[in-house]
mmCIF file of C-alpha atoms in Angstrom:
data_model
loop_
_atom_site.group_PDB
_atom_site.id
_atom_site.type_symbol
_atom_site.label_atom_id
_atom_site.label_comp_id
_atom_site.label_asym_id
_atom_site.label_seq_id
_atom_site.Cartn_x
_atom_site.Cartn_y
_atom_site.Cartn_z
ATOM 1 C CA MET R 165 28.270 19.920 59.998
ATOM 2 C CA GLU R 166 26.530 23.154 59.318
ATOM 3 C CA ALA R 167 24.690 24.844 62.212
ATOM 4 C CA GLU R 168 24.034 28.452 63.237
ATOM 5 C CA PRO R 169 25.072 29.678 66.542
ATOM 6 C CA PRO R 170 24.084 28.909 69.257
ATOM 7 C CA ARG R 171 23.559 25.382 68.111
ATOM 8 C CA SER R 172 27.085 25.249 66.650
ATOM 9 C CA VAL R 173 28.480 26.375 70.046
ATOM 10 C CA ASP R 174 26.495 23.741 71.808
ATOM 11 C CA MET R 175 27.848 21.150 69.298
ATOM 12 C CA LEU R 176 31.390 22.229 70.108
ATOM 13 C CA ARG R 177 30.837 22.042 73.740
ATOM 14 C CA ALA R 178 29.205 18.550 73.392
ATOM 15 C CA GLY R 179 32.285 17.292 71.503
ATOM 16 C CA ASP R 180 30.506 16.992 68.156
ATOM 17 C CA CYS R 181 33.044 19.088 66.443
ATOM 18 C CA GLU R 182 36.486 20.676 67.214
ATOM 19 C CA ILE R 183 35.871 24.114 65.763
ATOM 20 C CA ALA R 184 32.756 26.189 65.339
ATOM 21 C CA LEU R 185 32.443 29.183 62.933
ATOM 22 C CA ALA R 186 30.245 31.747 64.575
ATOM 23 C CA PHE R 187 29.474 35.453 64.717
ATOM 24 C CA ARG R 188 28.629 38.022 67.218
ATOM 25 C CA TYR R 189 27.389 41.519 67.341
ATOM 26 C CA GLU R 190 29.008 42.329 70.603
ATOM 27 C CA ALA R 191 31.068 40.648 73.165
ATOM 28 C CA ALA R 192 29.471 37.286 73.806
ATOM 29 C CA PRO R 193 29.879 36.442 77.473
ATOM 30 C CA GLU R 194 28.480 32.958 76.959
ATOM 31 C CA TRP R 195 31.766 32.218 75.094
ATOM 32 C CA ASP R 196 34.020 33.049 78.009
ATOM 33 C CA ASP R 197 34.999 29.474 78.321
ATOM 34 C CA LEU R 198 35.981 29.128 74.742
ATOM 35 C CA VAL R 199 38.997 30.075 72.620
ATOM 36 C CA ALA R 200 37.807 32.640 70.044
ATOM 37 C CA ARG R 201 40.017 33.421 66.996
ATOM 38 C CA PRO R 202 38.800 36.601 65.273
ATOM 39 C CA LEU R 203 38.514 35.785 61.509
ATOM 40 C CA LEU R 204 36.968 39.073 59.929
ATOM 41 C CA THR R 205 34.636 41.887 60.568
ATOM 42 C CA ASP R 206 31.535 41.869 58.278
ATOM 43 C CA ARG R 207 29.410 44.968 57.786
ATOM 44 C CA LEU R 208 25.650 44.678 57.692
ATOM 45 C CA VAL R 209 23.965 46.509 54.677
ATOM 46 C CA GLY R 210 20.510 47.511 53.900
ATOM 47 C CA LEU R 211 18.902 45.740 50.919
ATOM 48 C CA VAL R 212 16.107 47.739 49.035
ATOM 49 C CA PRO R 213 14.361 47.036 45.724
ATOM 50 C CA GLU R 214 15.742 48.680 42.527
ATOM 51 C CA GLY R 215 13.656 51.749 42.013
ATOM 52 C CA HIS R 216 13.267 52.309 45.808
ATOM 53 C CA PRO R 217 13.659 55.948 46.820
ATOM 54 C CA PHE R 218 16.887 55.057 48.645
ATOM 55 C CA ALA R 219 18.300 52.759 45.975
ATOM 56 C CA ASP R 220 20.914 55.303 44.720
ATOM 57 C CA ALA R 221 21.781 56.646 48.316
ATOM 58 C CA ASP R 222 25.337 56.387 49.398
ATOM 59 C CA GLU R 223 24.215 55.790 52.994
ATOM 60 C CA VAL R 224 20.781 55.369 54.598
ATOM 61 C CA ASP R 225 19.949 56.134 58.280
ATOM 62 C CA ILE R 226 18.101 53.103 59.337
ATOM 63 C CA GLY R 227 15.428 55.195 61.006
ATOM 64 C CA THR R 228 14.382 56.385 57.611
ATOM 65 C CA LEU R 229 13.244 52.821 56.805
ATOM 66 C CA ALA R 230 10.755 52.860 59.791
ATOM 67 C CA GLU R 231 7.667 52.783 57.701
ATOM 68 C CA GLU R 232 8.934 50.009 55.353
ATOM 69 C CA PRO R 233 7.780 46.483 55.431
ATOM 70 C CA TRP R 234 10.617 44.234 56.622
ATOM 71 C CA ILE R 235 12.020 40.731 55.677
ATOM 72 C CA ALA R 236 13.827 39.244 58.479
ATOM 73 C CA GLY R 237 15.098 35.925 60.028
ATOM 74 C CA CYS R 238 13.647 33.756 62.713
ATOM 75 C CA PRO R 239 12.947 35.401 66.075
ATOM 76 C CA ARG R 240 16.388 34.474 67.380
ATOM 77 C CA CYS R 241 18.211 35.583 64.254
ATOM 78 C CA ARG R 242 16.415 38.869 63.925
ATOM 79 C CA ARG R 243 17.094 39.907 67.626
ATOM 80 C CA HIS R 244 19.878 42.247 66.613
ATOM 81 C CA LEU R 245 18.020 43.763 63.842
ATOM 82 C CA VAL R 246 15.125 44.692 66.239
ATOM 83 C CA GLN R 247 17.616 46.167 68.770
ATOM 84 C CA VAL R 248 19.183 48.314 66.107
ATOM 85 C CA CYS R 249 15.799 49.514 64.929
ATOM 86 C CA GLU R 250 14.613 50.234 68.320
ATOM 87 C CA ALA R 251 17.791 52.224 68.977
ATOM 88 C CA ALA R 252 16.745 54.258 65.941
ATOM 89 C CA GLY R 253 13.322 54.812 67.473
ATOM 90 C CA PHE R 254 11.143 52.284 65.879
ATOM 91 C CA THR R 255 10.164 48.484 65.898
ATOM 92 C CA PRO R 256 10.306 47.021 62.366
ATOM 93 C CA ARG R 257 7.013 45.582 60.873
ATOM 94 C CA ILE R 258 8.161 42.236 59.770
ATOM 95 C CA ASP R 259 6.059 41.067 57.024
ATOM 96 C CA PHE R 260 8.104 38.065 55.987
ATOM 97 C CA ALA R 261 10.507 35.730 57.876
ATOM 98 C CA THR R 262 13.100 33.442 56.486
ATOM 99 C CA ASP R 263 16.640 32.429 57.385
ATOM 100 C CA ASP R 264 17.357 31.676 53.729
ATOM 101 C CA TYR R 265 19.494 34.607 52.177
ATOM 102 C CA PRO R 266 18.454 33.823 48.513
ATOM 103 C CA ALA R 267 14.798 33.995 49.597
ATOM 104 C CA VAL R 268 15.316 37.321 51.366
ATOM 105 C CA VAL R 269 16.970 38.588 48.249
ATOM 106 C CA GLY R 270 14.069 37.317 46.074
ATOM 107 C CA LEU R 271 11.424 38.822 48.316
ATOM 108 C CA VAL R 272 13.188 42.354 48.301
ATOM 109 C CA GLY R 273 13.659 42.048 44.572
ATOM 110 C CA ALA R 274 9.876 41.382 44.231
ATOM 111 C CA GLY R 275 9.282 44.697 46.059
ATOM 112 C CA LEU R 276 7.819 43.142 49.150
ATOM 113 C CA GLY R 277 10.015 44.758 51.639
ATOM 114 C CA VAL R 278 13.562 45.836 52.799
ATOM 115 C CA ALA R 279 16.035 43.746 54.714
ATOM 116 C CA VAL R 280 19.329 44.077 56.448
ATOM 117 C CA LEU R 281 21.983 41.384 55.650
ATOM 118 C CA PRO R 282 25.657 40.684 56.140
ATOM 119 C CA GLU R 283 27.631 42.212 53.394
ATOM 120 C CA LEU R 284 29.342 38.841 52.724
ATOM 121 C CA ALA R 285 25.931 37.263 52.099
ATOM 122 C CA VAL R 286 24.868 39.959 49.749
ATOM 123 C CA GLU R 287 28.064 39.550 47.706
ATOM 124 C CA SER R 288 27.821 35.839 47.586
ATOM 125 C CA VAL R 289 24.090 35.961 46.395
ATOM 126 C CA ARG R 290 24.430 38.461 43.673
ATOM 127 C CA PRO R 291 21.141 40.114 44.340
ATOM 128 C CA LYS R 292 19.075 40.762 41.200
ATOM 129 C CA GLY R 293 16.461 43.469 41.244
ATOM 130 C CA THR R 294 17.899 44.841 44.654
ATOM 131 C CA ARG R 295 20.359 47.504 45.721
ATOM 132 C CA PRO R 296 22.716 47.195 48.745
ATOM 133 C CA VAL R 297 23.063 50.378 50.696
ATOM 134 C CA ARG R 298 25.302 51.351 53.551
ATOM 135 C CA LEU R 299 23.655 51.789 56.876
ATOM 136 C CA GLY R 300 23.987 54.657 59.370
ATOM 137 C CA PRO R 301 24.931 54.182 62.014
ATOM 138 C CA GLU R 302 27.197 51.480 60.673
ATOM 139 C CA VAL R 303 26.433 47.939 62.155
ATOM 140 C CA ARG R 304 29.034 45.342 61.949
ATOM 141 C CA ARG R 305 29.447 41.634 63.151
ATOM 142 C CA GLU R 306 32.578 39.734 64.124
ATOM 143 C CA VAL R 307 33.137 36.313 62.521
ATOM 144 C CA VAL R 308 35.293 34.088 64.786
ATOM 145 C CA ALA R 309 36.508 30.520 64.940
ATOM 146 C CA LEU R 310 35.702 28.939 68.386
ATOM 147 C CA THR R 311 37.203 25.900 69.965
ATOM 148 C CA LEU R 312 37.790 24.537 73.458
ATOM 149 C CA PRO R 313 40.928 25.511 75.471
ATOM 150 C CA ASP R 314 42.221 21.884 75.400
ATOM 151 C CA LEU R 315 41.513 21.359 71.794
ATOM 152 C CA ALA R 316 43.345 24.734 70.848
ATOM 153 C CA GLN R 317 46.478 22.829 71.989
ATOM 154 C CA VAL R 318 45.972 20.022 69.529
ATOM 155 C CA PRO R 319 48.386 20.598 66.534
ATOM 156 C CA ALA R 320 45.769 19.878 63.877
ATOM 157 C CA VAL R 321 43.112 22.124 65.411
ATOM 158 C CA SER R 322 45.749 24.877 65.927
ATOM 159 C CA ALA R 323 46.825 24.512 62.245
ATOM 160 C CA MET R 324 43.278 24.621 61.209
ATOM 161 C CA LEU R 325 42.580 27.897 63.173
ATOM 162 C CA ASP R 326 45.749 29.364 61.598
ATOM 163 C CA ARG R 327 44.454 28.285 58.040
ATOM 164 C CA LEU R 328 41.015 29.853 58.729
ATOM 165 C CA ALA R 329 42.522 33.162 59.850
ATOM 166 C CA ALA R 330 44.799 33.232 56.800
ATOM 167 C CA ALA R 331 41.968 32.514 54.472
ATOM 168 C CA ALA R 332 39.806 35.148 55.965
ATOM 169 C CA HIS R 333 42.448 37.821 55.354
ATOM 170 C CA ARG R 334 42.770 37.061 51.646
#
């Protein structure tokens, strides 16, 4: 099954799956009842159109993008983006909203705005007409495998957690 957190976590708790892959930007107290196996840390990067003034920059302070139109995810998905922008002193003007990474890349490539995406997503989409740029201050998310404490003792679940951790470190 494929689901974003928090739905995937709800499915795990309901017994619909044994393991949920999820991400968090900071400690997630709502997961205190779960076993969390850290898999990897994924940096978020800015995505700007080719030809943008910051397209060739080594690093961009997110505050310098304050006046740009933004492409972001659904309201729940963009919560962290809004928090990061507000910490930099601005509220992003979100002109387009989609949770589809290829659509975000297409909109940025068409020059319709800028975005912040996980580096893993940018690498997997191979963005044409766009340039990923490192953000300052650096923003990261932790990708984890979650399971219930009782399930963590099941040999097949434990083995899968080990395999996921090994694959993430390749």
